[in-house]
Tab-separated table of C-alpha atoms (C1' of nucleotides) in Angstrom:
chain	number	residue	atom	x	y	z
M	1	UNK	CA	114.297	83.302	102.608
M	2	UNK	CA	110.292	83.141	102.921
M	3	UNK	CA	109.431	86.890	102.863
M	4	UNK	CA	105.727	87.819	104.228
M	5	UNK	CA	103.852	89.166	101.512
M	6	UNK	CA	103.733	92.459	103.498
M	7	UNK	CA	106.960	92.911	102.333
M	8	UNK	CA	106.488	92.907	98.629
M	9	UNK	CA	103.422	94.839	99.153
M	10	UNK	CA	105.828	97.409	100.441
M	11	UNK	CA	108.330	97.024	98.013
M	12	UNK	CA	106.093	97.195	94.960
M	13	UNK	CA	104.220	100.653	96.662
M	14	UNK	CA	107.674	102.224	97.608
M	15	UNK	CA	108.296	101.404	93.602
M	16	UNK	CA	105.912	103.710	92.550
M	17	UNK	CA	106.356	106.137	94.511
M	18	UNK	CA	109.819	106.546	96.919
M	19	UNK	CA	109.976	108.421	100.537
M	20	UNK	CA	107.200	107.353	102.400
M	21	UNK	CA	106.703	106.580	106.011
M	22	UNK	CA	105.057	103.360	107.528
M	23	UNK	CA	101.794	105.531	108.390
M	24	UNK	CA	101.853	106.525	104.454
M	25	UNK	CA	102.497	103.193	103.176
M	26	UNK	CA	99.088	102.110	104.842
M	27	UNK	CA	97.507	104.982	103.424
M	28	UNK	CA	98.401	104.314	100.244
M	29	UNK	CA	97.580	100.528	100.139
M	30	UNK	CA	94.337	101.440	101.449
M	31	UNK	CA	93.697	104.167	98.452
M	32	UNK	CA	95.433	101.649	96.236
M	33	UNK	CA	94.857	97.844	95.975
M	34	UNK	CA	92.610	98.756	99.508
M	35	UNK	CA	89.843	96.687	97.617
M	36	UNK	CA	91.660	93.392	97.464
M	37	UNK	CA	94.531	93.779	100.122
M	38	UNK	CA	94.731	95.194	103.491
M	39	UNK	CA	97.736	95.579	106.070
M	40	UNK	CA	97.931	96.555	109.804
M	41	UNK	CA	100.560	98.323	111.889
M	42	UNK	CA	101.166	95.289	113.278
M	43	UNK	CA	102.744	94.042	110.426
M	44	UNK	CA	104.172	97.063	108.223
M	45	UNK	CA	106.215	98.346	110.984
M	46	UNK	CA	108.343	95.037	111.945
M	47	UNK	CA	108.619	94.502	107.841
M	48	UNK	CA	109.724	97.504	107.434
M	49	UNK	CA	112.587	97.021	109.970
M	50	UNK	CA	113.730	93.803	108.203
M	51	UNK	CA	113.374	95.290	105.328
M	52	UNK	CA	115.859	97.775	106.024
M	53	UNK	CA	118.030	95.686	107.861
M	54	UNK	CA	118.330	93.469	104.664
M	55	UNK	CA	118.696	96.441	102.730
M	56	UNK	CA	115.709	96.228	100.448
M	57	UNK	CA	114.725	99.609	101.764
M	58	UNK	CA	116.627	102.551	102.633
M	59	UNK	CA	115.706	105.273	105.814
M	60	UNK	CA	115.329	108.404	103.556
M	61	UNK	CA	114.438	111.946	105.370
M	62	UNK	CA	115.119	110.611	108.910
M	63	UNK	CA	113.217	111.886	112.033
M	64	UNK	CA	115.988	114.678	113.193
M	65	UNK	CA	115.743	116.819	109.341
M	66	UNK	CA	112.238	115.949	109.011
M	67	UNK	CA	109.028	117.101	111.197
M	68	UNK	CA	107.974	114.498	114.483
M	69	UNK	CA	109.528	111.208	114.463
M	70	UNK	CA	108.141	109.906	111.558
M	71	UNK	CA	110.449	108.039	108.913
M	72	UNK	CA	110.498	107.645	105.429
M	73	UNK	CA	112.323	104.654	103.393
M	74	UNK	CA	112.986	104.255	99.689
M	75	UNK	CA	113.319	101.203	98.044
M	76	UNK	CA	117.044	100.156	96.906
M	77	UNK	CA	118.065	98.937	93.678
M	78	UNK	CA	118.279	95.449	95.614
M	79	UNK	CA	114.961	96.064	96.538
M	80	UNK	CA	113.202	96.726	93.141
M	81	UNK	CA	115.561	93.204	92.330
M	82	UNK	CA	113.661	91.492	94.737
M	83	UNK	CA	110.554	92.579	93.971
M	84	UNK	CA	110.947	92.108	90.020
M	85	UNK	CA	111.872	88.206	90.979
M	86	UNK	CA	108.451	87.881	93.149
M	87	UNK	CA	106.591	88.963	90.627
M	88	UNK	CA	107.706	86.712	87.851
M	89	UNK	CA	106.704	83.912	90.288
M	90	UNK	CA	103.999	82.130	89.699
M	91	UNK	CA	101.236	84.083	91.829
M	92	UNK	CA	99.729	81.462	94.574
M	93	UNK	CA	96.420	81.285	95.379
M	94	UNK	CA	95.267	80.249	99.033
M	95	UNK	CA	92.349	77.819	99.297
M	96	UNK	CA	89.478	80.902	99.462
M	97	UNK	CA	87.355	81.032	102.771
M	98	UNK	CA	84.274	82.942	102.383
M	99	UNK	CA	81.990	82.766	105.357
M	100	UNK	CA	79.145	84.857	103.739
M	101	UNK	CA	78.558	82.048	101.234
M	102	UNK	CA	79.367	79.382	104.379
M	103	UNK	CA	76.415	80.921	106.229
M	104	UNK	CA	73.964	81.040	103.230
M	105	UNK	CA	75.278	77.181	101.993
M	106	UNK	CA	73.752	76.035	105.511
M	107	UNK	CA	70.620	78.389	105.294
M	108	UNK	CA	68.615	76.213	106.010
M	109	UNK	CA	69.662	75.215	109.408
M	110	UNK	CA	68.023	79.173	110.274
M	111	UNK	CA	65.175	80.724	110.183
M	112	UNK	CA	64.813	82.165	106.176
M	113	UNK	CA	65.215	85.751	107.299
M	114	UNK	CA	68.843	84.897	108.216
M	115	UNK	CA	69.584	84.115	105.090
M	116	UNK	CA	67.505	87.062	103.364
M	117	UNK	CA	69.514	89.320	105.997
M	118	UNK	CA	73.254	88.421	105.266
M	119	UNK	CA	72.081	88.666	101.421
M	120	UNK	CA	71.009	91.934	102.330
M	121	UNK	CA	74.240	93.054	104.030
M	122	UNK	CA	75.928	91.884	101.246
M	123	UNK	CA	74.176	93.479	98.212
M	124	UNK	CA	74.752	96.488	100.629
M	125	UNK	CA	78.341	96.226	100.715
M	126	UNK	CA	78.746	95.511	97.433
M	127	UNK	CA	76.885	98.393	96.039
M	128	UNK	CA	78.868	100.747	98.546
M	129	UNK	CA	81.891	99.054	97.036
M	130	UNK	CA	81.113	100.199	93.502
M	131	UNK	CA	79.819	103.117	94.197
M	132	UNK	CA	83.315	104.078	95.650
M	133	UNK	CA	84.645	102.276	92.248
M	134	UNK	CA	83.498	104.386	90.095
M	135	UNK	CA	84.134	107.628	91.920
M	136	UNK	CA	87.231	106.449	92.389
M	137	UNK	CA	88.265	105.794	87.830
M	138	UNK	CA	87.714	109.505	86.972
M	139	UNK	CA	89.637	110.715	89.765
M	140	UNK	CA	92.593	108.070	89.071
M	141	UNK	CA	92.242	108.716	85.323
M	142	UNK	CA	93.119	112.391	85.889
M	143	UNK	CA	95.486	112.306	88.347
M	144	UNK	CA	97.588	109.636	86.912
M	145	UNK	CA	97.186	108.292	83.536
M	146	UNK	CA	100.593	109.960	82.237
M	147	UNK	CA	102.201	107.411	85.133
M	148	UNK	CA	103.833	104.234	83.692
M	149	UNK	CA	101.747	101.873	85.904
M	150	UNK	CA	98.386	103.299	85.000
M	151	UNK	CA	97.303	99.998	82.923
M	152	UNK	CA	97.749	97.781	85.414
M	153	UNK	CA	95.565	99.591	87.953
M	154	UNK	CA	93.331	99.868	85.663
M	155	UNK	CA	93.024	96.222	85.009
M	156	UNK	CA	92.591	95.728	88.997
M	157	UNK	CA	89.653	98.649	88.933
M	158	UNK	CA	87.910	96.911	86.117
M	159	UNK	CA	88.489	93.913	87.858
M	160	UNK	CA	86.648	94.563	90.946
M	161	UNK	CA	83.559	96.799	88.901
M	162	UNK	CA	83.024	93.352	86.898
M	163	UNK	CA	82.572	91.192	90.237
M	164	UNK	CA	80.758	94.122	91.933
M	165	UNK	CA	78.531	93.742	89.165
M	166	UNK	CA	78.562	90.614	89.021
M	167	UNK	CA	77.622	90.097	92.890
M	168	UNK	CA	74.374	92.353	92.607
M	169	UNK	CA	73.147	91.037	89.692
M	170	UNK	CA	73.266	88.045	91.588
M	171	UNK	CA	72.070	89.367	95.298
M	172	UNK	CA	69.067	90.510	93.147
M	173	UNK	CA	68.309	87.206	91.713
M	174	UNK	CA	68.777	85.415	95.034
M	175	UNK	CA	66.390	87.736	97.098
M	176	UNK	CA	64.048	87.411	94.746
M	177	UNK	CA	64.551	83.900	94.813
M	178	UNK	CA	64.618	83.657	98.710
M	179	UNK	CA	61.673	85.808	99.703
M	180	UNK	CA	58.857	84.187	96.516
M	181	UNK	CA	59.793	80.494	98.577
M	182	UNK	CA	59.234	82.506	101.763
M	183	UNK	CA	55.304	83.437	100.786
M	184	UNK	CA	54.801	80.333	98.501
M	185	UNK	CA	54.857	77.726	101.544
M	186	UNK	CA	53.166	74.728	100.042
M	187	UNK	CA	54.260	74.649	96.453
M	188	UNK	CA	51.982	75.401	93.597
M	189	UNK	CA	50.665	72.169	91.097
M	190	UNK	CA	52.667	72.433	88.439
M	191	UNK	CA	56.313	73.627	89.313
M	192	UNK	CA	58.615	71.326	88.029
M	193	UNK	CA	61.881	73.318	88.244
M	194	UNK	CA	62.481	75.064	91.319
M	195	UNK	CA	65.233	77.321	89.684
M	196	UNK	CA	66.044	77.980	86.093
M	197	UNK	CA	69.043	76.572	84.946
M	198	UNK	CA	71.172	77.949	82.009
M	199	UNK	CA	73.240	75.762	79.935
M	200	UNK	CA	71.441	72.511	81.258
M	201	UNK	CA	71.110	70.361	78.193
P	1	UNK	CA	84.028	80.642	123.679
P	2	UNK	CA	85.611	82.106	121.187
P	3	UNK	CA	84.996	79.094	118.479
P	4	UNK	CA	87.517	78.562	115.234
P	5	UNK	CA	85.166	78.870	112.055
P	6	UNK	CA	86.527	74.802	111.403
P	7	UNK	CA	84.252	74.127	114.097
P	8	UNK	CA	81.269	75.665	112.555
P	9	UNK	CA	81.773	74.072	109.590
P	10	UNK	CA	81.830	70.595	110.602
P	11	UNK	CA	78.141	71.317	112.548
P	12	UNK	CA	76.833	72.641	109.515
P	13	UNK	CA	78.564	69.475	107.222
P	14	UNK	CA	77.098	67.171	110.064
P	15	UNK	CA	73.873	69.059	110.438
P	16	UNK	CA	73.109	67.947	106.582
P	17	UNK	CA	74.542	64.571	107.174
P	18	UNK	CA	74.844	62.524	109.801
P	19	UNK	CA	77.506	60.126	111.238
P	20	UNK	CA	80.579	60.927	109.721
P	21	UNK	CA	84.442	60.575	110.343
P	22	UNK	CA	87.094	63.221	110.396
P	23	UNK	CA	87.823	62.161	107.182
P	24	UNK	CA	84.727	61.965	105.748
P	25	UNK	CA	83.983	65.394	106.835
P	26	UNK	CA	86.682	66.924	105.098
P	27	UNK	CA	85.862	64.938	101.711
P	28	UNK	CA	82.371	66.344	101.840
P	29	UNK	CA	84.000	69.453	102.473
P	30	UNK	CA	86.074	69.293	99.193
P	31	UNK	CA	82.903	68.114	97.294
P	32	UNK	CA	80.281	70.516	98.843
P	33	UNK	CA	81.715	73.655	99.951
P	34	UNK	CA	85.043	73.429	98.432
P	35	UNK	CA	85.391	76.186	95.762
P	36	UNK	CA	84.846	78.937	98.453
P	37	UNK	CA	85.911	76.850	102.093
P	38	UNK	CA	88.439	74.709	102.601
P	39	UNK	CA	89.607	72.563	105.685
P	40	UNK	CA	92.802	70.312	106.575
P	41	UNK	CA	92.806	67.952	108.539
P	42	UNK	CA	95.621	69.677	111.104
P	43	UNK	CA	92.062	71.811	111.459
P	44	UNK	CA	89.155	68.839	111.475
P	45	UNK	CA	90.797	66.583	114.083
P	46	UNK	CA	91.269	68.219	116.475
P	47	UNK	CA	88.361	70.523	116.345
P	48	UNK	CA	86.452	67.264	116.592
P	49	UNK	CA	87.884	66.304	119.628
P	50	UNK	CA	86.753	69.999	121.196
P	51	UNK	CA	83.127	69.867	119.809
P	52	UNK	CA	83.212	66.617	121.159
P	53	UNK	CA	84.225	67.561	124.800
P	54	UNK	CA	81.816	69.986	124.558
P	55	UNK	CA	78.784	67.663	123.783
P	56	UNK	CA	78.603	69.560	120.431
P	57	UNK	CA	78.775	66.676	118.653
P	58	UNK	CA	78.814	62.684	119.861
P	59	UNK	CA	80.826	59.535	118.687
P	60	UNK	CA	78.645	57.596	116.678
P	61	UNK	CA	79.633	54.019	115.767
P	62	UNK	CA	82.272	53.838	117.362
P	63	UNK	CA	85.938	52.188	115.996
P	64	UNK	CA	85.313	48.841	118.369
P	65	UNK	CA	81.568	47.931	115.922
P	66	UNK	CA	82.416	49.683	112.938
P	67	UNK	CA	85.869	48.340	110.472
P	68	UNK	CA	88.597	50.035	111.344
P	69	UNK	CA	90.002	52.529	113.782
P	70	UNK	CA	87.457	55.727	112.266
P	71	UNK	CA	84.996	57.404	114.233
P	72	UNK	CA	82.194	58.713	113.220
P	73	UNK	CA	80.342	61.793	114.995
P	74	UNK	CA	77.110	63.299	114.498
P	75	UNK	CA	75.611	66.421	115.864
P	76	UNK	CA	73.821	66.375	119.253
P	77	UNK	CA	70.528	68.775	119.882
P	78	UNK	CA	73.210	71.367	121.588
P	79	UNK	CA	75.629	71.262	118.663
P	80	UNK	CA	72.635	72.142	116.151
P	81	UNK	CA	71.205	75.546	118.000
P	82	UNK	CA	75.245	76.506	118.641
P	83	UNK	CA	74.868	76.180	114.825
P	84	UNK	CA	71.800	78.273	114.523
P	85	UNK	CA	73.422	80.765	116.873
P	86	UNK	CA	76.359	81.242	114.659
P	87	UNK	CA	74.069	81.380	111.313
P	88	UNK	CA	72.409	84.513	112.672
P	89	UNK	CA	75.049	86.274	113.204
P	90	UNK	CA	75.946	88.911	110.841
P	91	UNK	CA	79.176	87.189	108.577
P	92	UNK	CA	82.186	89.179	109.145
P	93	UNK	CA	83.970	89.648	106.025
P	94	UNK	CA	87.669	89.494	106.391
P	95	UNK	CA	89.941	91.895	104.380
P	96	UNK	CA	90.194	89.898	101.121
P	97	UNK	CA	93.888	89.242	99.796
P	98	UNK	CA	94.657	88.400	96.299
P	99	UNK	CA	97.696	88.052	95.249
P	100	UNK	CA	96.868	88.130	91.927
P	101	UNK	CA	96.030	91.366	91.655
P	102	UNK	CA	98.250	92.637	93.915
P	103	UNK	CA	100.927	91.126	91.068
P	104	UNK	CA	99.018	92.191	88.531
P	105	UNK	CA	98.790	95.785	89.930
P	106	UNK	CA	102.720	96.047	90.125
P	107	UNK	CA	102.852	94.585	86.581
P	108	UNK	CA	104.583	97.665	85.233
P	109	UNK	CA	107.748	96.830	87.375
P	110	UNK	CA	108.392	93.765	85.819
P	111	UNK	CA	108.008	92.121	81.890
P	112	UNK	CA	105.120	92.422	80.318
P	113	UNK	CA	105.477	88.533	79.551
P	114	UNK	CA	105.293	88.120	83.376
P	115	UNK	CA	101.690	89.782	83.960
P	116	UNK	CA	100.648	87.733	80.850
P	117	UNK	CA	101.538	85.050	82.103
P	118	UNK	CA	99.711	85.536	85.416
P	119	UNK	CA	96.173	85.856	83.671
P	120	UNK	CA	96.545	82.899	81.538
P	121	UNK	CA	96.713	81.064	84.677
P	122	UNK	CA	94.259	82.520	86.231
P	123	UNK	CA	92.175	82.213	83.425
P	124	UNK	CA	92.850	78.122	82.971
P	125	UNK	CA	91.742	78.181	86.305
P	126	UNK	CA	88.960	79.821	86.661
P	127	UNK	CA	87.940	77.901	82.921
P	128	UNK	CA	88.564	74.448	84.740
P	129	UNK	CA	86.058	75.586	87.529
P	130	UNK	CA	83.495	76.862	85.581
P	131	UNK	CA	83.548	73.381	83.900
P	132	UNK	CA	83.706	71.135	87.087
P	133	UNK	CA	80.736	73.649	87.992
P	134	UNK	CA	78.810	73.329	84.782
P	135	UNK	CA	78.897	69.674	85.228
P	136	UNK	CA	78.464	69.377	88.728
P	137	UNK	CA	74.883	71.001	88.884
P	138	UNK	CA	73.625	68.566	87.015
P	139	UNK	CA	74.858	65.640	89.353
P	140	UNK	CA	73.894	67.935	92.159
P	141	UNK	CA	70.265	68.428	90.753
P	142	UNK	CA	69.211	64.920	90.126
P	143	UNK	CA	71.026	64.070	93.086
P	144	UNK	CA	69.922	66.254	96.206
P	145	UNK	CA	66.870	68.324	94.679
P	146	UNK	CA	64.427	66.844	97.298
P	147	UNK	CA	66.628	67.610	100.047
P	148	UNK	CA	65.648	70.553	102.346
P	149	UNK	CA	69.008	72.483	102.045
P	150	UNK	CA	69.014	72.359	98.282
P	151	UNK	CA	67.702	76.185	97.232
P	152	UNK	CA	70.723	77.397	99.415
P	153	UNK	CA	73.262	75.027	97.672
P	154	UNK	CA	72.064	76.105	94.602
P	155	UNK	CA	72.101	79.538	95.165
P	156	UNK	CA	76.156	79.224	95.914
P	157	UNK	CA	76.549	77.156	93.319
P	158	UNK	CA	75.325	80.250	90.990
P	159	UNK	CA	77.385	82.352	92.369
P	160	UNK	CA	80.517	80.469	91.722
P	161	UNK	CA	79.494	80.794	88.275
P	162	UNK	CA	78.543	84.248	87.790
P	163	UNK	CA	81.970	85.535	89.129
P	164	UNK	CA	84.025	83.146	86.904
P	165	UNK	CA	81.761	83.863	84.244
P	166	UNK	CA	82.991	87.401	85.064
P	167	UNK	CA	86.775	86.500	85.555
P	168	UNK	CA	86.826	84.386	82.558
P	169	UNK	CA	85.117	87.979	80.477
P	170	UNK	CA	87.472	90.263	82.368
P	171	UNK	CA	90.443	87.873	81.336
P	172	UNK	CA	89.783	87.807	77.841
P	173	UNK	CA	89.613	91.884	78.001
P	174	UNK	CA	92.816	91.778	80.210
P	175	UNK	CA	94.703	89.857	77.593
P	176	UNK	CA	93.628	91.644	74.704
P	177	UNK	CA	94.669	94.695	75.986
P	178	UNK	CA	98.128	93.518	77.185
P	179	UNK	CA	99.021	92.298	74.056
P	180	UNK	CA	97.783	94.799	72.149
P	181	UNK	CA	100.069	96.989	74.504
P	182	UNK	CA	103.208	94.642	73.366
P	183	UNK	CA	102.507	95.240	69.568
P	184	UNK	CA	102.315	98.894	69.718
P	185	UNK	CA	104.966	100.350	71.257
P	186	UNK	CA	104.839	103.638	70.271
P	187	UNK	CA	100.677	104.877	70.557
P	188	UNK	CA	99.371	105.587	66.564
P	189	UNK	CA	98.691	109.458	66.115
P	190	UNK	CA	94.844	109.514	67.426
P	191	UNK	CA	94.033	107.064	70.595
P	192	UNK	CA	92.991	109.395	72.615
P	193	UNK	CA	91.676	107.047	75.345
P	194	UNK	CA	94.029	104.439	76.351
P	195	UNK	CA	90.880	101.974	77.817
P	196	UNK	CA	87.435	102.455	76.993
P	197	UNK	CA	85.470	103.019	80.024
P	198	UNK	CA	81.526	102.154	80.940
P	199	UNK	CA	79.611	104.818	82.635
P	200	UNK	CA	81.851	107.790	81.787
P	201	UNK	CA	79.946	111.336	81.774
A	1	DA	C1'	92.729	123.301	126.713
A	2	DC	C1'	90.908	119.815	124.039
A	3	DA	C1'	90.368	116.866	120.380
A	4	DC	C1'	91.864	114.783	116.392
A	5	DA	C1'	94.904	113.066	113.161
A	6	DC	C1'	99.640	111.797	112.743
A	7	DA	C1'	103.040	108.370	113.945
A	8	DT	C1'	105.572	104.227	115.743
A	9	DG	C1'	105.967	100.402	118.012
A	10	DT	C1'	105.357	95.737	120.988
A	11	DA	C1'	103.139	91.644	123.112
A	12	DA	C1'	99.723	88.262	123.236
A	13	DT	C1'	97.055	85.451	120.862
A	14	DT	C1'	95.178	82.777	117.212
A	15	DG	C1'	93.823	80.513	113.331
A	16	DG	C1'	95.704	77.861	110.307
A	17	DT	C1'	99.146	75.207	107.217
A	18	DT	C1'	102.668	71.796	106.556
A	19	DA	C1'	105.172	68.075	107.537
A	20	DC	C1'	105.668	64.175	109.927
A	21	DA	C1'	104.394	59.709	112.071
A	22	DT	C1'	101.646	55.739	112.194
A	23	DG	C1'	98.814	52.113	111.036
A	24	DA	C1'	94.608	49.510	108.837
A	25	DT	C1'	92.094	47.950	104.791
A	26	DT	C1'	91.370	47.113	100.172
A	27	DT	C1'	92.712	45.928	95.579
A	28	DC	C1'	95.598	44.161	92.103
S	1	DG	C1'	103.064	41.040	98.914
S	2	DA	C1'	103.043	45.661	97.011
S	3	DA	C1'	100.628	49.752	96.274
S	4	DA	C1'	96.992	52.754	96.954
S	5	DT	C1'	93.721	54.612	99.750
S	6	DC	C1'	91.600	55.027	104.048
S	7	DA	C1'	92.233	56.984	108.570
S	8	DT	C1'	93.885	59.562	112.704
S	9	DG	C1'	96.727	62.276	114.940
S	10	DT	C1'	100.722	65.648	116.619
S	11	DA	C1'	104.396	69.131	116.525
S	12	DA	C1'	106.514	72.979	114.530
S	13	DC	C1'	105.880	76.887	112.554
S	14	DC	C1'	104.022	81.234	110.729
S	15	DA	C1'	101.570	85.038	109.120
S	16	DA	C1'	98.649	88.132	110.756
S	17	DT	C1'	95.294	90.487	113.852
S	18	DT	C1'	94.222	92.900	117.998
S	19	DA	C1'	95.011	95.383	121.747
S	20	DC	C1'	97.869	98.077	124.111
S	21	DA	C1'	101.273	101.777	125.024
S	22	DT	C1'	103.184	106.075	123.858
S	23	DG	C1'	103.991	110.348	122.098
S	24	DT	C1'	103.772	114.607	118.576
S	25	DG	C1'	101.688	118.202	115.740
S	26	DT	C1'	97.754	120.845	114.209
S	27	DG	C1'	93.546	123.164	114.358
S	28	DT	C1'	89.700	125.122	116.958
DNA sequence: ACACACATGTAATTGGTTACATGATTTC
DNA sequence: GAAATCATGTAACCAATTACATGTGTGT
């Protein structure tokens, strides 16, 4: 029974909070865990078929009552079952492919600006990203620290703000890094290390 | 000519180094490259076999001189701007997944042993890699520091440790929190803030 | 009337993993 | 001569993305 991981994704949302429709659930994952997960169409509307074909999920509100054509599932007591199992499993983690640090691993092989520009892009993004952050904790501290789960997205929040953080301090470092090489071309005299190392004994 | 990111890969691995077999390739892989990219070899052989066909790369040493059945390949002057080509194009950064935290942010529907659990593992983890980091640079350093390339290695390498520095501090927080959670189960008279938070106004 | 957001779905493609099959070479 | 490692390859499968197709409700 190898279940897609969209499906506990929209298990565990419809856990916290019943009656939404497939539209929704993307909503929500995006204003949720939208920082470290994502789902298309393509793949939450044939889950949620199975899903409801396997009874994990239940049509709530269906088309005819409601407004439009949209429906809305719940998630069954089977459901939650399945979900509580998944999550006492050992979490897996995939063999990480990250083509930003690909392309600046083989810098070299381009002209330096390349390498100064996807740094660039990057610090970019990532300040974006925690600018969003931290809008986002007040907000999600007031509308929802009286809910059960609150902890646990907090955890993921601080998460993410401590590699944001982490990933400027370091863009910062590196650009500075990247663009003193790019004006000193022929190294000067006395330069033994080319980059300070911590914790080298 | 819509080319699989394996195949970039292996011109940038073959770029730095010359003449190597599928199997090579993927062991530098591991040792270079591997705590953010990894490669099997359902993915290298084959993509050698296209590169090849398209005069990306050429057989080197072929199985008839060398020991063996292996082939070794090295890059061709085509292969290396397709390379450059690809470098200077912005990196696309696919929406991450971590299952982790996705497991982590449903923690509330299942034990709190379970979530517990998950960040002890991920923090052995991310402890082993920090120390097969810490020890590589040094290896890496005396190794490769006259090599052309080696700024940009570095400059990954410090990355890797910066965010499991960060995972590593997050985890400890994580923990302490969780299990300070368990104890308590109903909140003492004045805790007013559940999680203290940086850069509140 | 038009545009935009809401809403659901399918088909084609792909990038990749896993498992399987096979055999050579080295080392003990 | 057995075991481990080196070495190459293929077939089956799968999760997921993208693009496409279609239609409704709301606001201006």
């Amino acid at each position: 029974m190898q279940r897609s991981q969209t499906a506990f994704v929209i298990l565990g949302i419809l856990a916290i909070h019943d009656d939404q429709s497939g539209y929704e659930i993307r909503k929500t994952i995006q204003q949720s865990v939208g920082f470290f997960w994502g789902e298309s169409f393509g793949q939450i509307y044939p889950s949620l078929k199975r899903l409801a074909a396997d009874d994990l999920i239940a049509p709530s509100k269906s088309a005819s009552q409601a407004r439009s054509r949209r429906q809305e599932y719940s998630i069954t007591p089977a459901g939650r079952s399945v979900l509580q199992e998944w999550l006492a499993v050992p979490y897996r983690d995939d063999p990480p492919r990250d083509e930003f640090l690909l392309k600046l691993f083989f810098g070299v092989e381009a002209a330096p600006e390349v390498s100064v520009a996807h740094i660039r892009k990057f610090q970019e993004k990532n300040r974006n990203m925690l600018a969003t952050l931290l809008q986002l904790e007040p907000l999600a501290r007031a509308h929802s620290s009286h809910q059960r789960g609150f902890p646990f997205w907090m955890l993921t929040l601080r998460y993410g703000e401590a590699h944001l953080r982490a990933s400027l301090e370091w863009s910062e470092a590196a650009l500075a890094m990247l663009t003193l090489e790019e004006t000193q071309q022929s190294p000067s005299p006395q330069a033994p290390e080319p980059i300070p190392v911590s914790g080298n004994s």
